[in-house]
Coordinates of C-alpha atoms in Angstrom, one line a residue:
Chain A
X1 CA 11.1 -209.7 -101.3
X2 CA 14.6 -210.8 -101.3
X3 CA 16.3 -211.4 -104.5
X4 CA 16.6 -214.9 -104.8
X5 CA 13.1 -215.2 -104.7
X6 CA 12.1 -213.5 -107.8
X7 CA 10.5 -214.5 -110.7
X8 CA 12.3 -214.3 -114.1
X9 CA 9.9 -211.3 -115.1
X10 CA 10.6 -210.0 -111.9
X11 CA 14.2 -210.3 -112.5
X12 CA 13.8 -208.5 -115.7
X13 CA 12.3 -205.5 -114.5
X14 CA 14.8 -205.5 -111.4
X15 CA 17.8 -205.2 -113.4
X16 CA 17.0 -201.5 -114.4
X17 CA 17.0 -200.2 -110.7
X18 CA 19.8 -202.5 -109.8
X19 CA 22.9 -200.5 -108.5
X20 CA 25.7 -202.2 -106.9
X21 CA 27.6 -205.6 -108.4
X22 CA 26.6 -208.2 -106.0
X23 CA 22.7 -207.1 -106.8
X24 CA 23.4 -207.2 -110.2
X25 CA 25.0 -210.4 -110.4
X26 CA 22.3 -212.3 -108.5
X27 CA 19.4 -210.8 -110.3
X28 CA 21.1 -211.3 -113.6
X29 CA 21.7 -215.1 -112.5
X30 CA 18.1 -215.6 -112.2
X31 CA 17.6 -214.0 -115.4
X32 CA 20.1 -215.8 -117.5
X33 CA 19.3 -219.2 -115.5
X34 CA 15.5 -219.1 -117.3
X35 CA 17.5 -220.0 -120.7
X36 CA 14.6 -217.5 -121.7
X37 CA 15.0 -215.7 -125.5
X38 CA 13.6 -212.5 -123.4
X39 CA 17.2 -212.4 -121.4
X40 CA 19.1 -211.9 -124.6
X41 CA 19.2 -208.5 -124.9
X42 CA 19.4 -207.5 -121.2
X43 CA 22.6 -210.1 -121.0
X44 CA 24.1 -208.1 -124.1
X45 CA 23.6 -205.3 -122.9
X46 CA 25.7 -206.2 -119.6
X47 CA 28.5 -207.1 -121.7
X48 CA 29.8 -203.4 -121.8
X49 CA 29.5 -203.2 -118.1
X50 CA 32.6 -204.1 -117.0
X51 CA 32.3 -206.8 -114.4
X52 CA 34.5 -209.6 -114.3
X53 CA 31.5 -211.5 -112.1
X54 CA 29.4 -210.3 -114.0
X55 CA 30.6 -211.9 -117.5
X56 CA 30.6 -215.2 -116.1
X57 CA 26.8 -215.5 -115.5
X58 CA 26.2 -213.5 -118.8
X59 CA 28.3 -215.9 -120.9
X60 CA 26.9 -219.0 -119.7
X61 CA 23.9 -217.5 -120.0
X62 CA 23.8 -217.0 -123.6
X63 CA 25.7 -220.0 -124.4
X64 CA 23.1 -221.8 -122.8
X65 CA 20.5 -220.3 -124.4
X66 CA 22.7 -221.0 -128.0
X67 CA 21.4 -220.5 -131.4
X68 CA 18.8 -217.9 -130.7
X69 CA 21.3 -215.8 -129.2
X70 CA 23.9 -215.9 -131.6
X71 CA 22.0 -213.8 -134.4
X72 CA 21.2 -210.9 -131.8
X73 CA 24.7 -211.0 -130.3
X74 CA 26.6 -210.7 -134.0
X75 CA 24.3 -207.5 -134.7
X76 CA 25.8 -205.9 -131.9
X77 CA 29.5 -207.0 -131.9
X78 CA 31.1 -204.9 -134.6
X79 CA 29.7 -201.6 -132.2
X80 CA 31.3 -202.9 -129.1
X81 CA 33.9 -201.9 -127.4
X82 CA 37.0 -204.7 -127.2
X83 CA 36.5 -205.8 -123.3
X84 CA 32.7 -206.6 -124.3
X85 CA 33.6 -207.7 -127.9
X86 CA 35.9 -210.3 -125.8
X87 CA 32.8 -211.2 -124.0
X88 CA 30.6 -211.5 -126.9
X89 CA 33.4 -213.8 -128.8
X90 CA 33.3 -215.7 -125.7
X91 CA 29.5 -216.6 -125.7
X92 CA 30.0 -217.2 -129.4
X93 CA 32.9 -220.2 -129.2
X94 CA 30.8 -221.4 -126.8
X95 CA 27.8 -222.0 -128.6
X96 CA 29.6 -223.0 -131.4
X97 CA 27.5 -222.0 -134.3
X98 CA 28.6 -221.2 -137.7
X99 CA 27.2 -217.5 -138.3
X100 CA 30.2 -215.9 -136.9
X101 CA 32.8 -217.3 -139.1
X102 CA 33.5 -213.7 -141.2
X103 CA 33.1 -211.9 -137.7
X104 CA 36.3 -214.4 -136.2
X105 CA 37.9 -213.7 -139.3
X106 CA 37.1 -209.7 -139.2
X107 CA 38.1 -208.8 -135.9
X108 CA 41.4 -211.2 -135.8
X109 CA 43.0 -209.0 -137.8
X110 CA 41.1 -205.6 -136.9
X111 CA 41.3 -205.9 -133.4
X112 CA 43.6 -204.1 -131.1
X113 CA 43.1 -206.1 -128.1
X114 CA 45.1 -209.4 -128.1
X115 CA 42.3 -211.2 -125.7
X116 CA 39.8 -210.7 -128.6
X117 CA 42.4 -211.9 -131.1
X118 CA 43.0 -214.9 -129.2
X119 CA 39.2 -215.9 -128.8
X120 CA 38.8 -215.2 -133.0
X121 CA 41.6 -217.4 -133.1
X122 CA 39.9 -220.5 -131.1
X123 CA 36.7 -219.5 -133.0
X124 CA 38.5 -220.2 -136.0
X125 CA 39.6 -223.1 -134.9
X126 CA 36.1 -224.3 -134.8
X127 CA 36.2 -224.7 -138.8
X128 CA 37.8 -226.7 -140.9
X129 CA 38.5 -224.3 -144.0
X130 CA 40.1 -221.9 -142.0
X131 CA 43.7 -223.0 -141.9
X132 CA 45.2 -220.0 -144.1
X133 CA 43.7 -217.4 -141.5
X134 CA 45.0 -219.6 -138.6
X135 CA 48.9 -219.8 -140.4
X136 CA 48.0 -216.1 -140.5
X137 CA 47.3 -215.8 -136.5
X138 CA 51.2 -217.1 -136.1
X139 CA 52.6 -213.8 -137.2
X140 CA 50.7 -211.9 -134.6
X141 CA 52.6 -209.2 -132.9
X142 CA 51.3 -210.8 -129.7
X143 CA 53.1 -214.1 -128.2
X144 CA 49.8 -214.5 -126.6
X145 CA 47.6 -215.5 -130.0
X146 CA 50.5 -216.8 -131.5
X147 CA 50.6 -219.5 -128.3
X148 CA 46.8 -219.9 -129.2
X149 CA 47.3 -220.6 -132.6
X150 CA 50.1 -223.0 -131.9
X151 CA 47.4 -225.0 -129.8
X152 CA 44.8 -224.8 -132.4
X153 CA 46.6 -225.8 -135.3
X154 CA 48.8 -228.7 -133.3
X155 CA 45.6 -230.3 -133.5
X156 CA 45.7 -230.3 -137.3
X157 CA 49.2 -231.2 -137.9
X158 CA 47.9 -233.8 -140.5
X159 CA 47.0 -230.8 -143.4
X160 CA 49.7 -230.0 -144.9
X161 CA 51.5 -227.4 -144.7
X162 CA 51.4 -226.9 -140.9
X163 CA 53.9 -228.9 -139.8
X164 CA 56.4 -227.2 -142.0
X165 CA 55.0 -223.7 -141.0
X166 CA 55.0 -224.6 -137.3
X167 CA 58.7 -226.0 -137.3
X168 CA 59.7 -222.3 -138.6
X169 CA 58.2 -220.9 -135.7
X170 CA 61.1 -222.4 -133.5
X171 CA 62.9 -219.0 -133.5
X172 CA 59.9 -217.3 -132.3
X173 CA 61.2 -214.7 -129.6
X174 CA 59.2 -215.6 -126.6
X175 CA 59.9 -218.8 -124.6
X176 CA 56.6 -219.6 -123.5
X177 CA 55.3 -220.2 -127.3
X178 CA 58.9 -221.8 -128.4
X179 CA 57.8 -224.2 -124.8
X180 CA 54.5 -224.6 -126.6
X181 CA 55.7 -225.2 -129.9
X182 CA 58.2 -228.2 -128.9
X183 CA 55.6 -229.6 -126.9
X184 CA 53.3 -230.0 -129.8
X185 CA 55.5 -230.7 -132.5
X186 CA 56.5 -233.4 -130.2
X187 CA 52.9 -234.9 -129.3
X188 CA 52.7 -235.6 -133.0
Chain B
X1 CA 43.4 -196.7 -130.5
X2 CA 46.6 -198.0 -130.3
X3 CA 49.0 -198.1 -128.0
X4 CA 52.0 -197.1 -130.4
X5 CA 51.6 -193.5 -131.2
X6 CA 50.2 -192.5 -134.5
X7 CA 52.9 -191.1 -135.9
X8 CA 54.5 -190.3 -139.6
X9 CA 57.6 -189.3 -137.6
X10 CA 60.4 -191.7 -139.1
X11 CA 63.4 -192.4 -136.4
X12 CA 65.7 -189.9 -138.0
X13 CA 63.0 -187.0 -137.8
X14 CA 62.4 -187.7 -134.6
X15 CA 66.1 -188.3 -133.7
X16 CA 66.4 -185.0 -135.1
X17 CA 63.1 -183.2 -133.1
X18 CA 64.7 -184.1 -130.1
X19 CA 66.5 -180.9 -130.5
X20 CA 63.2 -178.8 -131.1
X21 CA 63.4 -175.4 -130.0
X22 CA 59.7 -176.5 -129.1
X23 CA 59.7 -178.7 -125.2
X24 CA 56.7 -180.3 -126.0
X25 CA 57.9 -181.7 -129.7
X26 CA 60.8 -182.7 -127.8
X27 CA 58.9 -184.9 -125.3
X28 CA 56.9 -186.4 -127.9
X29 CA 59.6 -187.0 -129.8
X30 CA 61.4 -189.1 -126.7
X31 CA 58.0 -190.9 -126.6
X32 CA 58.1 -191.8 -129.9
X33 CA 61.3 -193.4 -129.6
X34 CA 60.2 -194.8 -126.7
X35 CA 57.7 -196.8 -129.2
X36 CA 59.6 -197.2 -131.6
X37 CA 62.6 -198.7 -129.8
X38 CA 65.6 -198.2 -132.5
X39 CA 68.6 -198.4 -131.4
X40 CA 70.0 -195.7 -133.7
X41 CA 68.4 -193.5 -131.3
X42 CA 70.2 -193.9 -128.2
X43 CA 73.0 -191.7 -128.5
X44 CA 70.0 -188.4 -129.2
X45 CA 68.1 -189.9 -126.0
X46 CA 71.4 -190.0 -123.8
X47 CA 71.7 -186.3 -124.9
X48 CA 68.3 -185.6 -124.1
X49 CA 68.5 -187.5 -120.5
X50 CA 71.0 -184.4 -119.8
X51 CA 68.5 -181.7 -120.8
X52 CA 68.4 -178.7 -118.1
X53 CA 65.8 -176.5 -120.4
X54 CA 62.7 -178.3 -119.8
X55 CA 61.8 -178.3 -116.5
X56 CA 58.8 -178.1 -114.2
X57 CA 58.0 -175.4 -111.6
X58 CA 58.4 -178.4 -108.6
X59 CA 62.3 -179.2 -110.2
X60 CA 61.2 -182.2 -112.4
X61 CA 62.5 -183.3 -115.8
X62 CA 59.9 -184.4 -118.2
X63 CA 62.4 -185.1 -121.3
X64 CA 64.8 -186.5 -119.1
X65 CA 62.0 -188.9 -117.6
X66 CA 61.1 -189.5 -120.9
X67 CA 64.1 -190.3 -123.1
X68 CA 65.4 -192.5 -119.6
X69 CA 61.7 -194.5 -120.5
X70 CA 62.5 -194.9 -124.1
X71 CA 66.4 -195.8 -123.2
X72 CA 65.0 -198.3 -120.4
X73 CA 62.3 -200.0 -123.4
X74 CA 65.5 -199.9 -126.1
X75 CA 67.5 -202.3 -123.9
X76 CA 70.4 -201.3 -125.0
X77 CA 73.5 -201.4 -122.7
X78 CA 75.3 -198.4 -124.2
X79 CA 72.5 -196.4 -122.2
X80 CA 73.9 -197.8 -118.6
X81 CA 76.3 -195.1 -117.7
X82 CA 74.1 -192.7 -118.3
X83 CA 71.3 -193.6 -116.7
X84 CA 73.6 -194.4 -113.5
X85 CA 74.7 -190.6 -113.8
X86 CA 70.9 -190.0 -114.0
X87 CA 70.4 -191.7 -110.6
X88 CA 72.1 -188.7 -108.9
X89 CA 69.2 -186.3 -110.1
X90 CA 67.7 -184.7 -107.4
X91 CA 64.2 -185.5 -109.4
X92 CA 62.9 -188.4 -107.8
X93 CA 61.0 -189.2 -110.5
X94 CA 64.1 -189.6 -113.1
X95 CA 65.7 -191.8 -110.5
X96 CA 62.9 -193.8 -110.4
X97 CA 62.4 -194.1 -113.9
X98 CA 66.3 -194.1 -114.5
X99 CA 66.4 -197.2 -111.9
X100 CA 63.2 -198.8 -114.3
X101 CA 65.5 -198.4 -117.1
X102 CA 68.2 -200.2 -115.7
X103 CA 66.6 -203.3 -114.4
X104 CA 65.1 -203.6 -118.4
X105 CA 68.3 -203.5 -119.5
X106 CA 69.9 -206.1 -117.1
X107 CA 73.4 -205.1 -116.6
X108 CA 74.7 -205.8 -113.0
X109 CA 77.1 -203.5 -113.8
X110 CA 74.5 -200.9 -112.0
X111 CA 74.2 -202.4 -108.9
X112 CA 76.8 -200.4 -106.8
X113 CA 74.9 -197.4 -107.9
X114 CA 71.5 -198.9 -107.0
X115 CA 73.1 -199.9 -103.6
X116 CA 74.4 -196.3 -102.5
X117 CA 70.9 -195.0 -103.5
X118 CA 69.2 -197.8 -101.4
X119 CA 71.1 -196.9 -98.4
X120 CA 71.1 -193.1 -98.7
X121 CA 68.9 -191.1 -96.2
X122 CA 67.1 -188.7 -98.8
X123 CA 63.7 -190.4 -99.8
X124 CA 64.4 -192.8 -102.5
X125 CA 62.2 -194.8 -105.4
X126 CA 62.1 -198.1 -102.9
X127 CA 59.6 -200.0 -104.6
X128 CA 61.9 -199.9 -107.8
X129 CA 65.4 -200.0 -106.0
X130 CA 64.4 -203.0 -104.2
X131 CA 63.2 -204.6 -107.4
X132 CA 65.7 -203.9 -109.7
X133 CA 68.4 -205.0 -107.3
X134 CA 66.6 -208.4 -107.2
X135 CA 66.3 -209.0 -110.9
X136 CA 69.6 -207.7 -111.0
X137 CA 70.5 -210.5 -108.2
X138 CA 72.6 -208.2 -106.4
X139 CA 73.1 -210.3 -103.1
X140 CA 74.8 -207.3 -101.4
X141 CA 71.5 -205.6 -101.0
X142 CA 70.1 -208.6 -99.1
X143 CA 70.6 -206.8 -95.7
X144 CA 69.5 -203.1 -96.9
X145 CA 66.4 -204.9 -98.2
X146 CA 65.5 -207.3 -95.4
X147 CA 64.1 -204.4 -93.1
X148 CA 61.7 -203.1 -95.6
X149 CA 60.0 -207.0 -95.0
X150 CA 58.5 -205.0 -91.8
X151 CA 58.0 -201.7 -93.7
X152 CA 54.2 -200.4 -93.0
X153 CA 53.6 -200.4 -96.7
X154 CA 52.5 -203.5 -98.4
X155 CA 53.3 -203.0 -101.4
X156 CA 57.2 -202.3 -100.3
X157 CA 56.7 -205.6 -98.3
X158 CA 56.0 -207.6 -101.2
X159 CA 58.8 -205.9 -103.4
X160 CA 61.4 -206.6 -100.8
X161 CA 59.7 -210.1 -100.4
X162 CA 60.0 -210.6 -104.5
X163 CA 63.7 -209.9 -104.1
X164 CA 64.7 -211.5 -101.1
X165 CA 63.7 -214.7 -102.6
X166 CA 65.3 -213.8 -105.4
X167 CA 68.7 -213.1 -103.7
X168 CA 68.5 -216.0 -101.1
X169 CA 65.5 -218.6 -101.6
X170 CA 63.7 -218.1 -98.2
X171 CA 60.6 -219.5 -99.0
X172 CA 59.0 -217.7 -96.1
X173 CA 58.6 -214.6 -98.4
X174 CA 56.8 -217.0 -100.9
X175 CA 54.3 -217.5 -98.4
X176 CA 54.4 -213.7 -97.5
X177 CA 53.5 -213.1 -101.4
X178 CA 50.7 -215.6 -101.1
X179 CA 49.0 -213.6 -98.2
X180 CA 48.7 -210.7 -100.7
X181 CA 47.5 -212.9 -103.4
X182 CA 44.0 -213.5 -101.3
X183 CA 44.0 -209.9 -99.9
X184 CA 40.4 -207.7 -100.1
X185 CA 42.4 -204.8 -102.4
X186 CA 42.4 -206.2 -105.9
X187 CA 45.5 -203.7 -106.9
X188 CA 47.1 -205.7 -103.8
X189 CA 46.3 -209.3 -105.2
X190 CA 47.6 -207.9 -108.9
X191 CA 51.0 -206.7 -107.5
X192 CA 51.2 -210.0 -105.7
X193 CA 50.6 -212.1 -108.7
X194 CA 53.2 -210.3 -110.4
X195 CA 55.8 -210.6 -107.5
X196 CA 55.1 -214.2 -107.3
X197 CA 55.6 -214.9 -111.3
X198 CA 59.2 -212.8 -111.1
X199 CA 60.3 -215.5 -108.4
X200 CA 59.9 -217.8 -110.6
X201 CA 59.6 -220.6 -107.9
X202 CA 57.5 -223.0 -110.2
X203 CA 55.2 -224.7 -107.6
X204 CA 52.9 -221.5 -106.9
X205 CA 51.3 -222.2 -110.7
X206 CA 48.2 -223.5 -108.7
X207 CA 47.7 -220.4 -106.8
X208 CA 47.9 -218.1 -109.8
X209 CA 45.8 -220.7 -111.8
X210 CA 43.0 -220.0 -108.8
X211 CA 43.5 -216.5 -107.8
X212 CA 41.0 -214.4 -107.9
X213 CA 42.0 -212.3 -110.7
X214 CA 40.7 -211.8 -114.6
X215 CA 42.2 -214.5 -117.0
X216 CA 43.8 -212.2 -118.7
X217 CA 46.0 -211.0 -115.9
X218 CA 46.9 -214.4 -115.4
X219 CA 47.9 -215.0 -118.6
X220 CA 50.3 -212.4 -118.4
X221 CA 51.9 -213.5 -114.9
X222 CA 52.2 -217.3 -116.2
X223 CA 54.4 -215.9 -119.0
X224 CA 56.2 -214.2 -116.4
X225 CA 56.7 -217.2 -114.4
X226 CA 57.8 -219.3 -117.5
X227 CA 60.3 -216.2 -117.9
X228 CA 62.1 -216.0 -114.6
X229 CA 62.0 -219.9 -114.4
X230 CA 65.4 -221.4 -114.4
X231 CA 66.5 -222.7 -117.7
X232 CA 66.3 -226.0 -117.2
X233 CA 62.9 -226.5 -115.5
X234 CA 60.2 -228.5 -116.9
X235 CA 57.7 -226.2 -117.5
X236 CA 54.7 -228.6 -119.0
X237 CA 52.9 -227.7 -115.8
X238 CA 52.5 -224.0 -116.5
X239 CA 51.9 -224.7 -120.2
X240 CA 48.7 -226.9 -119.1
X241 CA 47.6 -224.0 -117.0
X242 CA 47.6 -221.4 -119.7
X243 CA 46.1 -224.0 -122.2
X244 CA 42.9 -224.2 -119.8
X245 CA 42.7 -220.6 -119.4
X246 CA 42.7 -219.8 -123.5

């Protein structure tokens, strides 16, 4: 039986005997296609496996099965490591649910891995009481988050406060966010 | 966890462990100060870049490897005429790393140096040489460099590529670059992605935008590209690029 043919059961079982990549990814597309609760934990689990092809059918996956997986996914994040954490934050922004507010908020400042910082940061931006934690994100150590944040909070250069706060960022030592910075002061 | 060291070591302590009777204190000491990048160390670390004590049974200098690292991720020019003494080690490595140093520091005031070492016949650091010479924009080196376009490495290719464009804008080796940037090797299409942001030639944004490499990587080599981009270059089209990828 070739692998495209297989039932979403089928695919279930299959991914424990599954040994190279491209068997992987196609049996795991089947799986997280269904938009069945059953794939939730299989799809997590495939988060720590370091697979850049791999990632992409597992995020969409859960983000299209949404607010069932978001519970299941947050009771496994703090355990991760980063590269999957990144991952997990990812399927979370995506389905946009409130329950990881304090996890956003957690790992922006505990994490050591900018990419993660960066996602917390857009997650954050998913809320409106969050501003203080986003003015926060513009002192990162990383011109990466710093450039996210800039995006995030343009968007909310009505509240006060950020307009000032974002001006002061002018001097900021890396071009590409000072780039950033101009362009949305000026789109205001 | 982190990538600075976890260390209590204050600058001065480790300024003053540099003189350890102890080798190994000493190198972690040049590490630290590597980290820690205060340039009220450079005077110790161009004192330990002459160290003879600690050396390996093959010839090689570890402190002197290190503290030409740490002087290399200080920046500060001060360090220049000792790392161009440094370039006449007969450890390879130091001259590599010595040659790193110098292109992070940016004085041009190297390049005569990097040139004699380019065209000597012992076995040389190419890969760096060619590099630094093209940040550097040494335009002397163009015809040392041009041969190395045919050299049967392709990651030497690509370097000499990277600085050739640099050094003369022949936007033949862009295209050169962009053959790597589809090759099967993914260490091969991650070199090339780098190559191509240094040039900062602003029209290959698409092809980093679609290349097949993580999202992260590209973030990286778009800031690199928004670096080496001329000064007065519009640059709203890499800014939309990174937007979509965050």
């Amino acid at each position: 039986m070739t692998t495209n043919s297989l039932t979403f059961e089928q695919a279930l079982a299959k991914l424990a005997t599954v040994h190279n990549s491209a068997e992987r990814i196609a049996v795991m597309q089947i799986v997280a296609s269904a938009q069945d609760p059953r794939g939730i934990e299989p799809m997590i689990r495939a988060l720590s496996y370091n697979d850049a092809g791999l990632f992409e059918v597992v995020v969409s996956g859960l983000i299209a099965i949404g607010e069932p997986a978001v519970q299941p996914i947050l009771d496994c994040i703090d355990a991760m490591d980063y590269g999957a954490r990144y991952q997990a934050f990812r399927a979370l922004v995506g389905v946009g649910d409130s329950r990881p507010r304090n996890s956003y908020a957690h790992w922006l400042k505990a994490d050591i891995a900018p990419s993660v910082r960066r996602i917390c940061v857009k997650g954050l931006g998913q809320f409106e009481d969050t501003l203080d934690l986003l003015l926060e994100a513009l002192k990162d150590a990383d011109w990466s988050v710093r450039y996210c944040a800039v995006l995030v909070l343009g968007q909310r250069q009505h509240q006060s406060g950020v307009r000032t706060t974002l001006e002061a960022l002018k001097e900021d030592p890396e071009r590409t966010v000072r780039l950033k910075l101009a362009q949305v002061l000026e789109a205001s | 966890m982190s990538n600075t060291p976890n260390t209590s070591l204050s600058v001065e302590s480790a300024v003053a462990q540099l003189q350890d009777a102890d080798i190994s204190k000493r190198y972690y000491a040049a590490w630290c100060l590597g980290s820690m990048q205060d340039p009220k160390s450079i005077d110790a670390l161009v004192l330990a870049l002459k160290d003879e004590t600690d050396r390996t049974n093959l010839g090689g200098y570890p402190l002197r490897r290190k503290a030409a690292e740490a002087l290399g991720r200080i920046g500060d020019r001060r360090a220049v005429p000792a790392l161009i003494q440094a370039l006449e080690c007969e450890d390879l490595f130091l001259r590599e790393t010595a040659a790193w140093a110098l292109s992070r520091i940016g004085d041009p005031s190297a390049s005569a140096a990097l040139l004699t070492l380019l065209a000597s016949d012992q076995t040389q650091p190419y890969e760096v040489l060619i590099e630094t010479l093209g940040d550097l924009r040494t335009v002397e080196a163009v015809p040392l460099i041009r041969p190395f376009l045919n050299d049967a490495s392709e990651r030497l290719r690509c370097a000499a590529a990277r600085a050739l464009f640099q050094l003369t804008g022949d936007l033949t080796c862009i295209d050169l670059l962009l053959t790597t940037l589809h090759s099967s090797d993914i260490n091969m299409r991650r070199a090339a992605l780098f190559d191509l942001a240094e040039t900062g030639h602003l029209p290959i944004v698409s092809e980093i935008a679609t290349a097949e490499v993580t999202a992260n990587l590209k973030l990286f080599a778009l800031k690199q590209l928004v670096d080496s981009a001329p000064e007065d270059a519009s640059l709203d089209s890499v800014l939309k690029v990174i937007d979509d990828l965050l």
